Structures are given as structure tokens and as C-alpha cells.
Amino acid sequence: QVQLVESGGGLVQPGGSLRLSCAAFGFTLDHSAISWFRQAPGKEREGVSCISTSDGTTSYADSVKGRFTISRDNAKNTVYLRMNSLKPEDTAVYYCATRPLSCSSWPSHYDYWGQGTQVTVSS
């Protein structure tokens, strides 16, 4: 059974950092793309970052470039999202999702989703 489990969210002050984890079960990360999306109250779900585990290609939304870093650990079957210099506008529920091979910015292109983890940036 394919399952994605996110962890690492929480409350952090502006300027702080968090590292989110997305652990994959029931499949290996080889030849998959893993994306992080986020959804704030009243807003559409938006893509944050993606990594294609087959070739290591990464992509980032303009709003997080230079602050967020996506990485993978194939041995642990886990993808990470390191978030630095967090801003109040980064507050959202963060989801990881997977699809075969290549990244896509469209949520509908993803086959499996995690349950989400809340990130709140506030003083």
C-alpha cells in the first residue's frame, strides 16, 4: 500500500527554520517525482518545490527560491524540505505528493498524497 507520511511542521517565529520530512512507504523513490504543495486557508493549493528522484532535478516556486531546499535520502526513502528565513506568508498546511518520473506543477497530476503537516509562522 502506497503511503506518504509528512512530519516536522510546527510553530516558528519569523526568520526561523523548519525541516519537513516526507517518508514513503509501499514504493521506492527511484523513478518518482516528489513535490511539496501548501494550502493556506481560503487559498488554492500551490506548488512549493519538487524533486525528480530519477535524475535529481529540482524546482522551486519563485516565492521560496533561495530560502527553501528540497533533498532526498534514498536509503531512508524520504524527501526533505528545509525551510529557512520563514515568513508569515509561508503559513499553510504542507503536503507531499508523488507521481512517476517527472515533476509537474499541477496537483491533479499526482497519484498519492500525504495527510499534511501544519506550518505556522508567527511571533
Short mmCIF file of N, CA and C in Angstrom, two decimals:
data_model
loop_
_atom_site.label_atom_id
_atom_site.label_comp_id
_atom_site.label_asym_id
_atom_site.label_seq_id
_atom_site.Cartn_x
_atom_site.Cartn_y
_atom_site.Cartn_z
N GLN A 1 0.85 -1.19 0.00
CA GLN A 1 0.00 0.00 0.00
C GLN A 1 0.89 1.24 0.00
N VAL A 2 0.66 2.10 -0.99
CA VAL A 2 1.45 3.32 -1.09
C VAL A 2 0.99 4.32 -0.04
N GLN A 3 1.95 4.89 0.66
CA GLN A 3 1.61 5.86 1.70
C GLN A 3 2.73 6.89 1.81
N LEU A 4 2.35 8.13 2.00
CA LEU A 4 3.30 9.21 2.27
C LEU A 4 2.96 9.79 3.63
N VAL A 5 3.97 9.98 4.46
CA VAL A 5 3.74 10.49 5.80
C VAL A 5 4.64 11.71 6.02
N GLU A 6 4.01 12.87 6.22
CA GLU A 6 4.76 14.11 6.48
C GLU A 6 4.96 14.29 7.98
N SER A 7 6.03 14.97 8.32
CA SER A 7 6.28 15.36 9.70
C SER A 7 7.20 16.58 9.70
N GLY A 8 7.32 17.20 10.88
CA GLY A 8 8.25 18.31 11.03
C GLY A 8 7.63 19.68 11.08
N GLY A 9 6.32 19.78 10.90
CA GLY A 9 5.68 21.09 10.98
C GLY A 9 5.64 21.59 12.42
N GLY A 10 5.20 22.84 12.55
CA GLY A 10 5.10 23.42 13.88
C GLY A 10 4.98 24.92 13.83
N LEU A 11 5.12 25.52 15.01
CA LEU A 11 5.05 26.98 15.15
C LEU A 11 6.48 27.51 15.23
N VAL A 12 6.76 28.52 14.41
CA VAL A 12 8.10 29.10 14.39
C VAL A 12 7.97 30.62 14.23
N GLN A 13 8.91 31.34 14.77
CA GLN A 13 8.91 32.80 14.64
C GLN A 13 9.40 33.21 13.25
N PRO A 14 8.99 34.38 12.78
CA PRO A 14 9.54 34.88 11.50
C PRO A 14 11.06 34.89 11.52
N GLY A 15 11.64 34.45 10.41
CA GLY A 15 13.08 34.34 10.32
C GLY A 15 13.62 32.99 10.75
N GLY A 16 12.77 32.17 11.34
CA GLY A 16 13.19 30.87 11.82
C GLY A 16 13.23 29.82 10.71
N SER A 17 13.53 28.58 11.13
CA SER A 17 13.69 27.48 10.20
C SER A 17 12.93 26.25 10.67
N LEU A 18 12.55 25.44 9.70
CA LEU A 18 11.96 24.12 9.95
C LEU A 18 12.44 23.17 8.87
N ARG A 19 12.45 21.88 9.19
CA ARG A 19 12.70 20.87 8.18
C ARG A 19 11.53 19.89 8.16
N LEU A 20 10.87 19.83 7.02
CA LEU A 20 9.78 18.89 6.84
C LEU A 20 10.32 17.59 6.24
N SER A 21 9.71 16.49 6.64
CA SER A 21 10.07 15.18 6.10
C SER A 21 8.86 14.55 5.44
N CYS A 22 9.11 13.82 4.37
CA CYS A 22 8.06 13.05 3.67
C CYS A 22 8.60 11.64 3.50
N ALA A 23 8.12 10.73 4.34
CA ALA A 23 8.55 9.34 4.29
C ALA A 23 7.62 8.54 3.39
N ALA A 24 8.21 7.76 2.49
CA ALA A 24 7.43 6.97 1.54
C ALA A 24 7.39 5.51 1.96
N PHE A 25 6.22 4.92 1.87
CA PHE A 25 6.02 3.51 2.22
C PHE A 25 5.28 2.84 1.08
N GLY A 26 5.65 1.59 0.81
CA GLY A 26 4.95 0.82 -0.21
C GLY A 26 5.50 1.00 -1.61
N PHE A 27 6.50 1.87 -1.76
CA PHE A 27 7.17 2.04 -3.05
C PHE A 27 8.51 2.69 -2.77
N THR A 28 9.41 2.62 -3.75
CA THR A 28 10.70 3.29 -3.58
C THR A 28 10.71 4.60 -4.36
N LEU A 29 11.57 5.48 -3.92
CA LEU A 29 11.63 6.79 -4.54
C LEU A 29 12.27 6.78 -5.93
N ASP A 30 12.94 5.69 -6.27
CA ASP A 30 13.55 5.61 -7.59
C ASP A 30 12.50 5.82 -8.67
N HIS A 31 12.83 6.64 -9.65
CA HIS A 31 11.96 6.88 -10.80
C HIS A 31 10.64 7.52 -10.42
N SER A 32 10.67 8.33 -9.35
CA SER A 32 9.47 9.05 -8.93
C SER A 32 9.79 10.52 -8.81
N ALA A 33 8.77 11.33 -8.85
CA ALA A 33 8.88 12.73 -8.52
C ALA A 33 8.10 12.97 -7.23
N ILE A 34 8.70 13.72 -6.33
CA ILE A 34 8.03 14.09 -5.08
C ILE A 34 7.93 15.62 -5.03
N SER A 35 6.74 16.09 -4.83
CA SER A 35 6.52 17.53 -4.72
C SER A 35 5.99 17.88 -3.35
N TRP A 36 6.31 19.08 -2.92
CA TRP A 36 5.70 19.70 -1.77
C TRP A 36 4.73 20.78 -2.28
N PHE A 37 3.50 20.68 -1.79
CA PHE A 37 2.49 21.70 -2.04
C PHE A 37 2.12 22.31 -0.69
N ARG A 38 1.49 23.45 -0.73
CA ARG A 38 0.96 24.04 0.50
C ARG A 38 -0.39 24.70 0.21
N GLN A 39 -1.19 24.77 1.26
CA GLN A 39 -2.51 25.38 1.13
C GLN A 39 -2.81 26.18 2.38
N ALA A 40 -3.00 27.47 2.19
CA ALA A 40 -3.38 28.36 3.27
C ALA A 40 -4.90 28.49 3.28
N PRO A 41 -5.49 28.85 4.42
CA PRO A 41 -6.95 28.99 4.49
C PRO A 41 -7.47 29.95 3.42
N GLY A 42 -8.49 29.50 2.68
CA GLY A 42 -9.10 30.33 1.67
C GLY A 42 -8.33 30.48 0.39
N LYS A 43 -7.22 29.75 0.26
CA LYS A 43 -6.39 29.87 -0.94
C LYS A 43 -6.28 28.54 -1.66
N GLU A 44 -5.90 28.62 -2.94
CA GLU A 44 -5.68 27.42 -3.73
C GLU A 44 -4.41 26.70 -3.26
N ARG A 45 -4.39 25.39 -3.48
CA ARG A 45 -3.16 24.64 -3.20
C ARG A 45 -2.10 25.05 -4.22
N GLU A 46 -0.90 25.33 -3.75
CA GLU A 46 0.14 25.78 -4.66
C GLU A 46 1.40 24.93 -4.52
N GLY A 47 2.09 24.76 -5.63
CA GLY A 47 3.34 24.03 -5.61
C GLY A 47 4.44 24.84 -4.97
N VAL A 48 5.24 24.18 -4.16
CA VAL A 48 6.35 24.83 -3.46
C VAL A 48 7.68 24.39 -4.05
N SER A 49 7.85 23.08 -4.16
CA SER A 49 9.12 22.54 -4.63
C SER A 49 8.92 21.11 -5.09
N CYS A 50 9.82 20.67 -5.96
CA CYS A 50 9.72 19.30 -6.48
C CYS A 50 11.11 18.74 -6.72
N ILE A 51 11.25 17.44 -6.54
CA ILE A 51 12.48 16.75 -6.89
C ILE A 51 12.14 15.49 -7.66
N SER A 52 12.86 15.31 -8.76
CA SER A 52 12.73 14.07 -9.51
C SER A 52 13.83 13.14 -9.03
N THR A 53 13.45 12.07 -8.35
CA THR A 53 14.47 11.23 -7.73
C THR A 53 15.23 10.40 -8.75
N SER A 54 14.76 10.35 -9.99
CA SER A 54 15.49 9.59 -11.00
C SER A 54 16.75 10.33 -11.47
N ASP A 55 16.68 11.67 -11.58
CA ASP A 55 17.86 12.42 -12.03
C ASP A 55 18.25 13.56 -11.10
N GLY A 56 17.52 13.73 -10.02
CA GLY A 56 17.88 14.76 -9.04
C GLY A 56 17.46 16.16 -9.41
N THR A 57 16.73 16.33 -10.50
CA THR A 57 16.27 17.65 -10.91
C THR A 57 15.36 18.24 -9.83
N THR A 58 15.59 19.52 -9.52
CA THR A 58 14.77 20.20 -8.52
C THR A 58 14.16 21.47 -9.11
N SER A 59 13.06 21.89 -8.52
CA SER A 59 12.43 23.14 -8.93
C SER A 59 11.79 23.78 -7.71
N TYR A 60 11.63 25.11 -7.77
CA TYR A 60 11.09 25.86 -6.64
C TYR A 60 10.14 26.95 -7.15
N ALA A 61 9.14 27.22 -6.35
CA ALA A 61 8.30 28.39 -6.62
C ALA A 61 9.13 29.65 -6.39
N ASP A 62 8.83 30.70 -7.14
CA ASP A 62 9.59 31.95 -7.00
C ASP A 62 9.54 32.48 -5.56
N SER A 63 8.43 32.26 -4.90
CA SER A 63 8.25 32.80 -3.55
C SER A 63 9.16 32.16 -2.51
N VAL A 64 9.76 30.99 -2.83
CA VAL A 64 10.59 30.30 -1.85
C VAL A 64 12.03 30.12 -2.30
N LYS A 65 12.33 30.52 -3.53
CA LYS A 65 13.69 30.36 -4.05
C LYS A 65 14.70 31.08 -3.15
N GLY A 66 15.78 30.39 -2.88
CA GLY A 66 16.82 30.95 -2.03
C GLY A 66 16.57 30.76 -0.54
N ARG A 67 15.35 30.33 -0.17
CA ARG A 67 15.04 30.10 1.24
C ARG A 67 14.76 28.63 1.54
N PHE A 68 14.18 27.91 0.59
CA PHE A 68 13.82 26.51 0.79
C PHE A 68 14.76 25.62 -0.02
N THR A 69 15.05 24.44 0.50
CA THR A 69 15.87 23.46 -0.21
C THR A 69 15.23 22.09 -0.09
N ILE A 70 15.02 21.45 -1.23
CA ILE A 70 14.47 20.09 -1.26
C ILE A 70 15.61 19.11 -1.45
N SER A 71 15.54 17.98 -0.77
CA SER A 71 16.57 16.97 -0.89
C SER A 71 15.95 15.60 -0.65
N ARG A 72 16.71 14.57 -0.96
CA ARG A 72 16.20 13.21 -0.77
C ARG A 72 17.27 12.34 -0.14
N ASP A 73 16.82 11.32 0.56
CA ASP A 73 17.69 10.28 1.10
C ASP A 73 17.09 8.96 0.64
N ASN A 74 17.63 8.41 -0.43
CA ASN A 74 17.07 7.19 -0.98
C ASN A 74 17.16 6.02 0.00
N ALA A 75 18.21 6.00 0.81
CA ALA A 75 18.37 4.91 1.78
C ALA A 75 17.24 4.92 2.80
N LYS A 76 16.76 6.13 3.14
CA LYS A 76 15.65 6.23 4.10
C LYS A 76 14.31 6.37 3.39
N ASN A 77 14.33 6.40 2.05
CA ASN A 77 13.09 6.55 1.28
C ASN A 77 12.31 7.79 1.73
N THR A 78 13.04 8.87 1.89
CA THR A 78 12.47 10.08 2.47
C THR A 78 12.94 11.31 1.69
N VAL A 79 12.02 12.25 1.53
CA VAL A 79 12.32 13.55 0.92
C VAL A 79 12.16 14.61 2.00
N TYR A 80 13.05 15.59 1.98
CA TYR A 80 13.04 16.66 2.97
C TYR A 80 12.81 18.01 2.31
N LEU A 81 12.25 18.92 3.08
CA LEU A 81 12.13 20.31 2.65
C LEU A 81 12.68 21.17 3.79
N ARG A 82 13.86 21.72 3.57
CA ARG A 82 14.45 22.62 4.55
C ARG A 82 13.95 24.02 4.26
N MET A 83 13.36 24.65 5.26
CA MET A 83 12.77 25.98 5.10
C MET A 83 13.47 26.96 6.02
N ASN A 84 14.17 27.91 5.44
CA ASN A 84 14.87 28.95 6.20
C ASN A 84 14.21 30.31 5.98
N SER A 85 14.55 31.25 6.83
CA SER A 85 14.05 32.63 6.71
C SER A 85 12.53 32.65 6.52
N LEU A 86 11.85 31.90 7.35
CA LEU A 86 10.41 31.76 7.20
C LEU A 86 9.69 33.08 7.43
N LYS A 87 8.61 33.26 6.68
CA LYS A 87 7.79 34.48 6.73
C LYS A 87 6.37 34.12 7.12
N PRO A 88 5.62 35.06 7.66
CA PRO A 88 4.22 34.76 8.00
C PRO A 88 3.42 34.23 6.80
N GLU A 89 3.74 34.69 5.61
CA GLU A 89 3.02 34.22 4.43
C GLU A 89 3.34 32.79 4.04
N ASP A 90 4.31 32.18 4.70
CA ASP A 90 4.59 30.75 4.50
C ASP A 90 3.65 29.86 5.31
N THR A 91 2.84 30.47 6.17
CA THR A 91 1.90 29.71 6.99
C THR A 91 0.90 28.97 6.12
N ALA A 92 0.81 27.66 6.30
CA ALA A 92 -0.07 26.80 5.49
C ALA A 92 0.04 25.37 5.97
N VAL A 93 -0.84 24.53 5.46
CA VAL A 93 -0.67 23.09 5.59
C VAL A 93 0.19 22.64 4.40
N TYR A 94 1.26 21.93 4.71
CA TYR A 94 2.19 21.47 3.68
C TYR A 94 1.95 19.99 3.42
N TYR A 95 1.83 19.64 2.15
CA TYR A 95 1.58 18.27 1.71
C TYR A 95 2.71 17.81 0.79
N CYS A 96 3.05 16.53 0.88
CA CYS A 96 3.90 15.95 -0.15
C CYS A 96 3.05 15.02 -1.00
N ALA A 97 3.47 14.87 -2.25
CA ALA A 97 2.73 14.08 -3.22
C ALA A 97 3.71 13.45 -4.19
N THR A 98 3.29 12.35 -4.81
CA THR A 98 4.18 11.66 -5.72
C THR A 98 3.50 11.31 -7.03
N ARG A 99 4.30 11.26 -8.07
CA ARG A 99 3.86 10.84 -9.39
C ARG A 99 5.08 10.20 -10.07
N PRO A 100 4.86 9.44 -11.14
CA PRO A 100 6.01 8.80 -11.80
C PRO A 100 6.94 9.80 -12.49
N LEU A 101 8.23 9.55 -12.34
CA LEU A 101 9.31 10.16 -13.12
C LEU A 101 9.49 11.67 -12.93
N SER A 102 8.65 12.48 -13.59
CA SER A 102 8.98 13.90 -13.69
C SER A 102 8.03 14.77 -12.89
N CYS A 103 8.53 15.95 -12.54
CA CYS A 103 7.74 16.89 -11.76
C CYS A 103 6.64 17.53 -12.60
N SER A 104 5.59 17.94 -11.93
CA SER A 104 4.51 18.71 -12.53
C SER A 104 4.02 19.72 -11.50
N SER A 105 3.59 20.87 -11.97
CA SER A 105 3.08 21.89 -11.05
C SER A 105 1.58 21.74 -10.78
N TRP A 106 0.94 20.78 -11.43
CA TRP A 106 -0.49 20.60 -11.29
C TRP A 106 -0.83 19.55 -10.24
N PRO A 107 -1.53 19.90 -9.20
CA PRO A 107 -1.87 18.91 -8.17
C PRO A 107 -2.62 17.70 -8.73
N SER A 108 -3.42 17.90 -9.77
CA SER A 108 -4.20 16.80 -10.32
C SER A 108 -3.34 15.74 -11.00
N HIS A 109 -2.07 16.06 -11.25
CA HIS A 109 -1.17 15.10 -11.90
C HIS A 109 -0.54 14.13 -10.90
N TYR A 110 -0.82 14.31 -9.64
CA TYR A 110 -0.19 13.48 -8.60
C TYR A 110 -1.12 12.38 -8.15
N ASP A 111 -0.52 11.18 -7.95
CA ASP A 111 -1.32 10.00 -7.66
C ASP A 111 -1.58 9.80 -6.17
N TYR A 112 -0.59 10.11 -5.35
CA TYR A 112 -0.71 9.85 -3.91
C TYR A 112 -0.28 11.08 -3.12
N TRP A 113 -0.98 11.29 -2.01
CA TRP A 113 -0.76 12.45 -1.16
C TRP A 113 -0.61 12.03 0.29
N GLY A 114 0.18 12.80 1.02
CA GLY A 114 0.23 12.63 2.45
C GLY A 114 -0.92 13.36 3.13
N GLN A 115 -0.96 13.27 4.45
CA GLN A 115 -2.06 13.85 5.21
C GLN A 115 -1.86 15.32 5.51
N GLY A 116 -0.66 15.81 5.33
CA GLY A 116 -0.35 17.22 5.55
C GLY A 116 0.22 17.48 6.94
N THR A 117 1.03 18.54 7.02
CA THR A 117 1.59 18.98 8.30
C THR A 117 1.48 20.51 8.36
N GLN A 118 1.04 21.02 9.50
CA GLN A 118 0.79 22.45 9.64
C GLN A 118 2.09 23.19 9.93
N VAL A 119 2.31 24.26 9.19
CA VAL A 119 3.42 25.17 9.47
C VAL A 119 2.82 26.54 9.77
N THR A 120 3.14 27.08 10.92
CA THR A 120 2.65 28.39 11.32
C THR A 120 3.84 29.29 11.65
N VAL A 121 3.91 30.41 10.96
CA VAL A 121 4.99 31.37 11.18
C VAL A 121 4.39 32.61 11.81
N SER A 122 4.69 32.82 13.07
CA SER A 122 4.06 33.92 13.81
C SER A 122 4.93 34.29 15.01
N SER A 123 4.90 35.56 15.35
CA SER A 123 5.60 36.00 16.55
C SER A 123 4.65 36.01 17.74
#
